[in-house]
Amino acid sequence: MTVQDSGRFQAQYGLLTSIAQEAGVSLSTVSKVVHRRRDVGTRTRARVEELLAVHGYVRPWERDPQVPRQIIAVFRDLSGPYTLEVVRGIVEAAGELGVHVVTGTTGRRSIGQWLKECGAMGAAGLIVVISMLSEDDQRRIIEERLPVVLVDPLSAPSAEIPSIGVTNWSGAREAVQHLIGLGHRRIGMVAGRSHSLAGAARLHGYRAALEEAGIEYDPALVRSTDFDYAESLAATSQILAAEVPPTAVFAASDTQALGVLEAARQRGRRVPDDLAVMSFDDTLVAAMASPPLSAVRQPFEELGREATRVLLEVANGRPPVSPRIELATELVLRTSTAARNA
């Protein structure tokens, strides 16, 4: 956030706080009036509206259309290939729509604090990427009708808060089906954590492909980790140490797939001759890996465009047709997968 943005935030937040004190109501009530909620008494609404006018407060969506709009995109962190791809998708999509993007993380500011800043900065709304909303945050978003869109939320949000993701289950199923078609029967997986909606869906897609092919699920070949290189490296070493090791491994993300490649190298397993490796994401690092990774491609640019489009529609008072949007994935084949050696 720039010094100018920070100053604007403090001024706007201070103004709304002062109006709440002057009117003898809570800041939440003032926010409801600002967003034209109906659950505020007529006399209270009139008093707050009068004070808003006196102090010259202008609602974000009523500002001069010649002034570029602004949105906030909040991430858990700004490291890793997935985050960089999603940032790029949002920024490019927003640029096409003439919207500025402020990016931030939940490392030092909670989602609740970002919600406050969003209103005080006059931003059109907030895109929250791979984060978990608390019950209080969800209640506030719903009660105050705050424009918020979630991208790959870690837990299922309320149906009143729109979310966007990809077809994780079917993408994973297609990836494992491809490995089965290459003759692999012992297929391991470095999965995401069970609390992650995307991670759980990819694991379920993996298991569905095995079941459809009549292959028994072997828990010794599956480890769950964060979408993290070091954890994946350790997990893959355990999988490859199984009494009957796998001939293929499916990783739930590119970052984990890089850990799989390194574990295979350390154990003298050649990819793809001794071990086929399939990934999920297809970020920029997938094509630069050694060997280049076959992967389930997420449409990052479209994710960013949809998140931005839906957010602006919500900010303009038009709720999305569906609370959940899933974009199709695509299987991209490179040289990290090959037919099983006899």
Tab-separated table of C-alpha atoms in Angstrom:
chain	number	residue	atom	x	y	z
A	1	MET	CA	0.000	0.000	0.000
A	2	THR	CA	1.366	3.437	-0.871
A	3	VAL	CA	1.660	6.283	1.646
A	4	GLN	CA	-1.154	8.027	-0.222
A	5	ASP	CA	-3.388	4.945	0.010
A	6	SER	CA	-2.547	4.541	3.694
A	7	GLY	CA	-3.444	8.161	4.355
A	8	ARG	CA	-6.715	7.789	2.469
A	9	PHE	CA	-7.521	4.663	4.469
A	10	GLN	CA	-6.904	6.379	7.801
A	11	ALA	CA	-8.997	9.388	6.730
A	12	GLN	CA	-11.945	7.304	5.506
A	13	TYR	CA	-11.877	4.931	8.475
A	14	GLY	CA	-11.616	7.876	10.854
A	15	LEU	CA	-14.506	9.653	9.113
A	16	LEU	CA	-16.862	6.676	9.385
A	17	THR	CA	-15.830	6.147	13.004
A	18	SER	CA	-16.529	9.812	13.796
A	19	ILE	CA	-19.931	9.625	12.095
A	20	ALA	CA	-20.789	6.532	14.145
A	21	GLN	CA	-19.867	8.338	17.371
A	22	GLU	CA	-21.752	11.487	16.379
A	23	ALA	CA	-24.863	9.482	15.474
A	24	GLY	CA	-24.588	7.363	18.599
A	25	VAL	CA	-24.512	4.084	16.653
A	26	SER	CA	-21.965	1.380	15.929
A	27	LEU	CA	-19.500	1.464	13.039
A	28	SER	CA	-21.284	-1.639	11.723
A	29	THR	CA	-24.545	0.320	11.513
A	30	VAL	CA	-22.848	3.123	9.585
A	31	SER	CA	-21.405	0.524	7.209
A	32	LYS	CA	-24.895	-0.915	6.668
A	33	VAL	CA	-26.199	2.523	5.742
A	34	VAL	CA	-23.244	3.100	3.414
A	35	HIS	CA	-24.064	-0.181	1.649
A	36	ARG	CA	-27.790	0.622	1.725
A	37	ARG	CA	-28.801	-2.346	3.837
A	38	ARG	CA	-32.495	-2.476	4.705
A	39	ASP	CA	-32.083	-3.698	8.288
A	40	VAL	CA	-31.538	-0.204	9.742
A	41	GLY	CA	-34.326	1.858	11.306
A	42	THR	CA	-35.722	4.766	9.275
A	43	ARG	CA	-34.733	7.464	11.785
A	44	THR	CA	-31.252	6.016	12.287
A	45	ARG	CA	-30.740	5.725	8.552
A	46	ALA	CA	-31.810	9.321	7.973
A	47	ARG	CA	-29.483	10.595	10.694
A	48	VAL	CA	-26.481	8.667	9.356
A	49	GLU	CA	-27.227	9.704	5.750
A	50	GLU	CA	-27.411	13.342	6.906
A	51	LEU	CA	-24.011	13.084	8.581
A	52	LEU	CA	-22.491	11.318	5.567
A	53	ALA	CA	-23.648	14.213	3.391
A	54	VAL	CA	-22.452	16.856	5.830
A	55	HIS	CA	-18.994	15.318	5.992
A	56	GLY	CA	-18.839	14.871	2.202
A	57	TYR	CA	-18.608	11.081	2.191
A	58	VAL	CA	-18.956	9.608	-1.309
A	59	ARG	CA	-19.688	5.902	-1.717
A	60	PRO	CA	-16.968	4.082	-3.752
A	61	TRP	CA	-19.372	3.108	-6.543
A	62	GLU	CA	-20.733	6.657	-6.841
A	63	ARG	CA	-17.384	8.298	-7.461
A	64	ASP	CA	-16.308	10.008	-10.658
A	65	PRO	CA	-16.266	7.274	-13.335
A	66	GLN	CA	-13.164	8.941	-14.797
A	67	VAL	CA	-11.256	7.978	-11.644
A	68	PRO	CA	-9.834	4.434	-11.978
A	69	ARG	CA	-11.457	1.928	-9.650
A	70	GLN	CA	-9.420	-0.094	-7.206
A	71	ILE	CA	-9.682	-3.636	-5.868
A	72	ILE	CA	-7.669	-5.494	-3.239
A	73	ALA	CA	-6.300	-9.006	-3.739
A	74	VAL	CA	-5.221	-10.744	-0.536
A	75	PHE	CA	-3.056	-13.880	-0.413
A	76	ARG	CA	-1.759	-16.085	2.366
A	77	ASP	CA	1.717	-15.257	1.092
A	78	LEU	CA	3.358	-14.036	-2.105
A	79	SER	CA	5.772	-16.921	-2.557
A	80	GLY	CA	5.476	-19.952	-4.801
A	81	PRO	CA	4.593	-20.359	-8.463
A	82	TYR	CA	0.832	-20.711	-7.923
A	83	THR	CA	0.552	-17.375	-6.147
A	84	LEU	CA	2.574	-15.588	-8.808
A	85	GLU	CA	0.379	-16.995	-11.581
A	86	VAL	CA	-2.841	-15.972	-9.822
A	87	VAL	CA	-1.465	-12.488	-9.109
A	88	ARG	CA	-0.576	-12.125	-12.759
A	89	GLY	CA	-4.040	-13.279	-13.848
A	90	ILE	CA	-5.824	-10.806	-11.568
A	91	VAL	CA	-3.556	-7.881	-12.458
A	92	GLU	CA	-3.842	-8.491	-16.210
A	93	ALA	CA	-7.615	-8.904	-16.062
A	94	ALA	CA	-8.000	-5.794	-13.913
A	95	GLY	CA	-5.797	-3.841	-16.298
A	96	GLU	CA	-8.087	-4.717	-19.183
A	97	LEU	CA	-11.017	-3.367	-17.171
A	98	GLY	CA	-9.225	-0.185	-16.128
A	99	VAL	CA	-9.024	-1.249	-12.491
A	100	HIS	CA	-6.031	-0.859	-10.175
A	101	VAL	CA	-5.009	-3.773	-7.910
A	102	VAL	CA	-3.583	-3.490	-4.412
A	103	THR	CA	-2.025	-6.781	-3.263
A	104	GLY	CA	-1.409	-7.881	0.291
A	105	THR	CA	-1.045	-10.913	2.535
A	106	THR	CA	-2.586	-12.229	5.722
A	107	GLY	CA	0.843	-12.521	7.320
A	108	ARG	CA	0.521	-9.322	9.342
A	109	ARG	CA	-3.057	-8.280	8.641
A	110	SER	CA	-6.019	-10.549	9.247
A	111	ILE	CA	-8.857	-10.901	6.763
A	112	GLY	CA	-10.945	-8.820	9.158
A	113	GLN	CA	-8.411	-5.982	8.994
A	114	TRP	CA	-8.335	-6.176	5.193
A	115	LEU	CA	-12.129	-5.913	5.146
A	116	LYS	CA	-11.889	-2.687	7.136
A	117	GLU	CA	-9.199	-1.313	4.838
A	118	CYS	CA	-11.200	-2.221	1.757
A	119	GLY	CA	-14.075	0.017	2.797
A	120	ALA	CA	-11.919	2.827	4.118
A	121	MET	CA	-9.740	2.934	0.993
A	122	GLY	CA	-12.815	3.179	-1.200
A	123	ALA	CA	-11.924	-0.066	-2.986
A	124	ALA	CA	-14.631	-1.752	-5.044
A	125	GLY	CA	-14.078	-5.009	-3.191
A	126	LEU	CA	-11.762	-7.756	-2.019
A	127	ILE	CA	-10.484	-10.929	-3.721
A	128	VAL	CA	-9.272	-13.461	-1.148
A	129	VAL	CA	-7.000	-16.229	-2.478
A	130	ILE	CA	-6.390	-19.566	-0.715
A	131	SER	CA	-7.423	-18.452	2.741
A	132	MET	CA	-9.852	-19.604	5.381
A	133	LEU	CA	-12.536	-17.164	6.487
A	134	SER	CA	-13.522	-17.201	10.136
A	135	GLU	CA	-17.196	-17.363	11.066
A	136	ASP	CA	-17.013	-13.726	12.174
A	137	ASP	CA	-15.536	-12.676	8.810
A	138	GLN	CA	-18.231	-14.552	6.901
A	139	ARG	CA	-20.982	-13.105	9.071
A	140	ARG	CA	-19.656	-9.589	8.539
A	141	ILE	CA	-19.386	-10.031	4.769
A	142	ILE	CA	-22.965	-11.299	4.590
A	143	GLU	CA	-24.532	-8.849	7.038
A	144	GLU	CA	-22.817	-5.796	5.570
A	145	ARG	CA	-23.018	-7.060	1.990
A	146	LEU	CA	-19.324	-6.478	1.453
A	147	PRO	CA	-18.130	-7.225	-2.115
A	148	VAL	CA	-15.865	-10.258	-1.611
A	149	VAL	CA	-14.917	-13.088	-3.964
A	150	LEU	CA	-12.936	-16.147	-2.888
A	151	VAL	CA	-10.448	-17.974	-5.108
A	152	ASP	CA	-9.684	-21.567	-4.058
A	153	PRO	CA	-10.913	-21.144	-0.447
A	154	LEU	CA	-9.478	-23.645	2.030
A	155	SER	CA	-12.914	-24.404	3.446
A	156	ALA	CA	-16.395	-24.280	1.957
A	157	PRO	CA	-17.766	-20.752	2.393
A	158	SER	CA	-21.367	-19.696	2.876
A	159	ALA	CA	-23.406	-19.938	-0.318
A	160	GLU	CA	-23.881	-16.161	-0.058
A	161	ILE	CA	-20.162	-15.543	-0.672
A	162	PRO	CA	-19.139	-16.282	-4.293
A	163	SER	CA	-16.109	-18.487	-4.881
A	164	ILE	CA	-14.121	-19.473	-7.956
A	165	GLY	CA	-11.956	-22.508	-8.574
A	166	VAL	CA	-11.248	-25.217	-11.121
A	167	THR	CA	-12.480	-28.742	-11.762
A	168	ASN	CA	-10.027	-30.277	-9.295
A	169	TRP	CA	-11.690	-33.689	-9.069
A	170	SER	CA	-12.073	-34.314	-12.791
A	171	GLY	CA	-8.630	-32.851	-13.550
A	172	ALA	CA	-6.955	-35.220	-11.105
A	173	ARG	CA	-9.005	-38.145	-12.371
A	174	GLU	CA	-7.941	-37.437	-15.958
A	175	ALA	CA	-4.284	-37.197	-14.940
A	176	VAL	CA	-4.325	-40.565	-13.184
A	177	GLN	CA	-6.306	-42.134	-16.010
A	178	HIS	CA	-3.502	-41.077	-18.352
A	179	LEU	CA	-0.923	-42.797	-16.140
A	180	ILE	CA	-3.075	-45.933	-16.051
A	181	GLY	CA	-3.322	-45.790	-19.843
A	182	LEU	CA	0.482	-45.838	-19.975
A	183	GLY	CA	0.424	-49.172	-18.142
A	184	HIS	CA	1.099	-47.979	-14.582
A	185	ARG	CA	-0.676	-49.858	-11.807
A	186	ARG	CA	1.385	-48.800	-8.781
A	187	ILE	CA	0.650	-45.080	-8.714
A	188	GLY	CA	1.569	-42.993	-5.702
A	189	MET	CA	0.308	-39.538	-4.799
A	190	VAL	CA	1.720	-36.586	-2.909
A	191	ALA	CA	-1.626	-35.054	-1.959
A	192	GLY	CA	-2.636	-31.758	-0.371
A	193	ARG	CA	-3.908	-31.439	3.171
A	194	SER	CA	-7.388	-32.802	3.850
A	195	HIS	CA	-8.614	-29.403	5.104
A	196	SER	CA	-7.953	-27.921	1.663
A	197	LEU	CA	-10.968	-28.164	-0.646
A	198	ALA	CA	-8.725	-28.324	-3.710
A	199	GLY	CA	-6.354	-30.829	-2.108
A	200	ALA	CA	-9.186	-33.100	-0.985
A	201	ALA	CA	-10.870	-32.975	-4.405
A	202	ARG	CA	-7.629	-33.933	-6.188
A	203	LEU	CA	-7.126	-36.886	-3.841
A	204	HIS	CA	-10.705	-38.013	-4.470
A	205	GLY	CA	-10.129	-37.737	-8.230
A	206	TYR	CA	-7.012	-39.897	-7.877
A	207	ARG	CA	-8.921	-42.531	-5.943
A	208	ALA	CA	-11.832	-42.462	-8.401
A	209	ALA	CA	-9.503	-43.180	-11.340
A	210	LEU	CA	-7.962	-46.122	-9.487
A	211	GLU	CA	-11.343	-47.543	-8.537
A	212	GLU	CA	-12.690	-47.245	-12.077
A	213	ALA	CA	-9.649	-49.163	-13.343
A	214	GLY	CA	-10.049	-51.879	-10.697
A	215	ILE	CA	-6.824	-50.877	-8.920
A	216	GLU	CA	-6.853	-51.228	-5.150
A	217	TYR	CA	-6.058	-48.076	-3.193
A	218	ASP	CA	-2.814	-48.489	-1.226
A	219	PRO	CA	-2.382	-45.922	1.589
A	220	ALA	CA	1.350	-46.731	1.695
A	221	LEU	CA	1.678	-44.931	-1.632
A	222	VAL	CA	-0.055	-41.715	-0.513
A	223	ARG	CA	1.222	-38.879	1.668
A	224	SER	CA	-0.490	-35.564	2.409
A	225	THR	CA	1.587	-32.397	2.712
A	226	ASP	CA	1.208	-28.673	2.331
A	227	PHE	CA	1.796	-27.456	-1.218
A	228	ASP	CA	5.458	-27.339	-0.231
A	229	TYR	CA	8.718	-28.504	-1.829
A	230	ALA	CA	10.567	-29.714	1.283
A	231	GLU	CA	7.555	-31.581	2.678
A	232	SER	CA	6.982	-33.227	-0.690
A	233	LEU	CA	10.628	-34.258	-0.926
A	234	ALA	CA	10.424	-36.018	2.445
A	235	ALA	CA	7.020	-37.559	1.657
A	236	THR	CA	8.142	-38.897	-1.732
A	237	SER	CA	11.210	-40.498	-0.157
A	238	GLN	CA	8.840	-42.421	2.100
A	239	ILE	CA	6.633	-43.459	-0.813
A	240	LEU	CA	9.593	-44.657	-2.873
A	241	ALA	CA	10.806	-46.688	0.110
A	242	ALA	CA	7.639	-48.832	0.050
A	243	GLU	CA	8.116	-52.588	-0.168
A	244	VAL	CA	6.673	-52.471	-3.671
A	245	PRO	CA	7.449	-48.927	-4.833
A	246	PRO	CA	5.317	-47.081	-7.370
A	247	THR	CA	6.207	-46.719	-11.036
A	248	ALA	CA	4.391	-43.361	-11.191
A	249	VAL	CA	3.608	-40.517	-8.802
A	250	PHE	CA	0.913	-37.865	-9.117
A	251	ALA	CA	1.649	-34.608	-7.273
A	252	ALA	CA	-1.156	-32.250	-6.248
A	253	SER	CA	0.849	-29.156	-7.248
A	254	ASP	CA	3.903	-28.125	-9.250
A	255	THR	CA	5.784	-27.249	-6.077
A	256	GLN	CA	5.198	-30.752	-4.752
A	257	ALA	CA	6.122	-32.245	-8.133
A	258	LEU	CA	9.537	-30.565	-7.929
A	259	GLY	CA	9.994	-32.329	-4.599
A	260	VAL	CA	9.060	-35.626	-6.272
A	261	LEU	CA	11.691	-35.075	-8.984
A	262	GLU	CA	14.398	-34.366	-6.416
A	263	ALA	CA	13.455	-37.385	-4.294
A	264	ALA	CA	13.650	-39.587	-7.389
A	265	ARG	CA	17.079	-38.149	-8.255
A	266	GLN	CA	18.377	-38.764	-4.741
A	267	ARG	CA	17.246	-42.394	-4.892
A	268	GLY	CA	18.666	-42.980	-8.366
A	269	ARG	CA	15.252	-43.262	-10.016
A	270	ARG	CA	15.292	-41.885	-13.561
A	271	VAL	CA	12.269	-39.851	-14.708
A	272	PRO	CA	10.375	-41.014	-16.715
A	273	ASP	CA	12.184	-44.338	-17.338
A	274	ASP	CA	11.947	-45.586	-13.736
A	275	LEU	CA	9.279	-43.234	-12.443
A	276	ALA	CA	6.629	-41.270	-14.305
A	277	VAL	CA	5.719	-37.965	-12.651
A	278	MET	CA	2.463	-36.069	-13.186
A	279	SER	CA	1.690	-32.666	-11.671
A	280	PHE	CA	-1.241	-30.312	-11.114
A	281	ASP	CA	-1.188	-26.538	-11.846
A	282	ASP	CA	1.105	-26.109	-14.881
A	283	THR	CA	2.665	-22.904	-13.627
A	284	LEU	CA	5.740	-21.513	-15.391
A	285	VAL	CA	8.062	-23.834	-13.453
A	286	ALA	CA	6.400	-26.973	-14.886
A	287	ALA	CA	7.872	-26.448	-18.349
A	288	MET	CA	11.261	-25.467	-16.878
A	289	ALA	CA	11.616	-28.538	-14.662
A	290	SER	CA	14.067	-31.305	-15.569
A	291	PRO	CA	12.480	-33.157	-17.219
A	292	PRO	CA	9.558	-30.853	-18.119
A	293	LEU	CA	6.449	-31.853	-16.175
A	294	SER	CA	3.282	-33.309	-17.598
A	295	ALA	CA	0.570	-31.461	-15.698
A	296	VAL	CA	-3.085	-30.595	-15.260
A	297	ARG	CA	-3.236	-26.973	-16.369
A	298	GLN	CA	-5.218	-24.445	-14.384
A	299	PRO	CA	-6.511	-21.498	-16.454
A	300	PHE	CA	-4.858	-18.834	-14.290
A	301	GLU	CA	-5.600	-15.914	-16.573
A	302	GLU	CA	-9.252	-16.905	-16.746
A	303	LEU	CA	-9.328	-17.378	-12.963
A	304	GLY	CA	-8.106	-13.820	-12.528
A	305	ARG	CA	-10.543	-12.482	-15.101
A	306	GLU	CA	-13.530	-14.286	-13.582
A	307	ALA	CA	-12.621	-13.262	-10.038
A	308	THR	CA	-12.325	-9.623	-11.102
A	309	ARG	CA	-15.494	-9.708	-13.219
A	310	VAL	CA	-17.594	-11.309	-10.481
A	311	LEU	CA	-16.218	-8.940	-7.848
A	312	LEU	CA	-17.122	-5.851	-9.871
A	313	GLU	CA	-20.604	-7.233	-10.544
A	314	VAL	CA	-21.142	-7.829	-6.825
A	315	ALA	CA	-19.811	-4.327	-6.073
A	316	ASN	CA	-22.379	-2.957	-8.520
A	317	GLY	CA	-25.198	-4.765	-6.751
A	318	ARG	CA	-25.518	-7.678	-9.180
A	319	PRO	CA	-25.085	-11.045	-7.428
A	320	PRO	CA	-23.518	-13.854	-9.492
A	321	VAL	CA	-25.759	-16.401	-11.183
A	322	SER	CA	-24.075	-19.186	-9.203
A	323	PRO	CA	-22.297	-18.972	-5.834
A	324	ARG	CA	-19.599	-21.350	-7.094
A	325	ILE	CA	-17.847	-21.139	-10.462
A	326	GLU	CA	-15.541	-23.945	-11.604
A	327	LEU	CA	-13.327	-23.500	-14.651
A	328	ALA	CA	-12.226	-26.455	-16.761
A	329	THR	CA	-8.675	-27.806	-16.539
A	330	GLU	CA	-6.587	-29.212	-19.381
A	331	LEU	CA	-4.073	-32.070	-19.481
A	332	VAL	CA	-0.678	-30.973	-20.838
A	333	LEU	CA	1.746	-33.775	-21.685
A	334	ARG	CA	5.523	-33.374	-21.568
A	335	THR	CA	8.444	-35.721	-21.004
A	336	SER	CA	8.051	-36.521	-17.283
A	337	THR	CA	5.548	-39.276	-18.124
A	338	ALA	CA	6.088	-42.350	-20.260
A	339	ALA	CA	4.853	-45.929	-20.592
A	340	ARG	CA	5.763	-48.270	-17.791
A	341	ASN	CA	8.911	-50.299	-18.380
A	342	ALA	CA	8.215	-54.008	-18.480
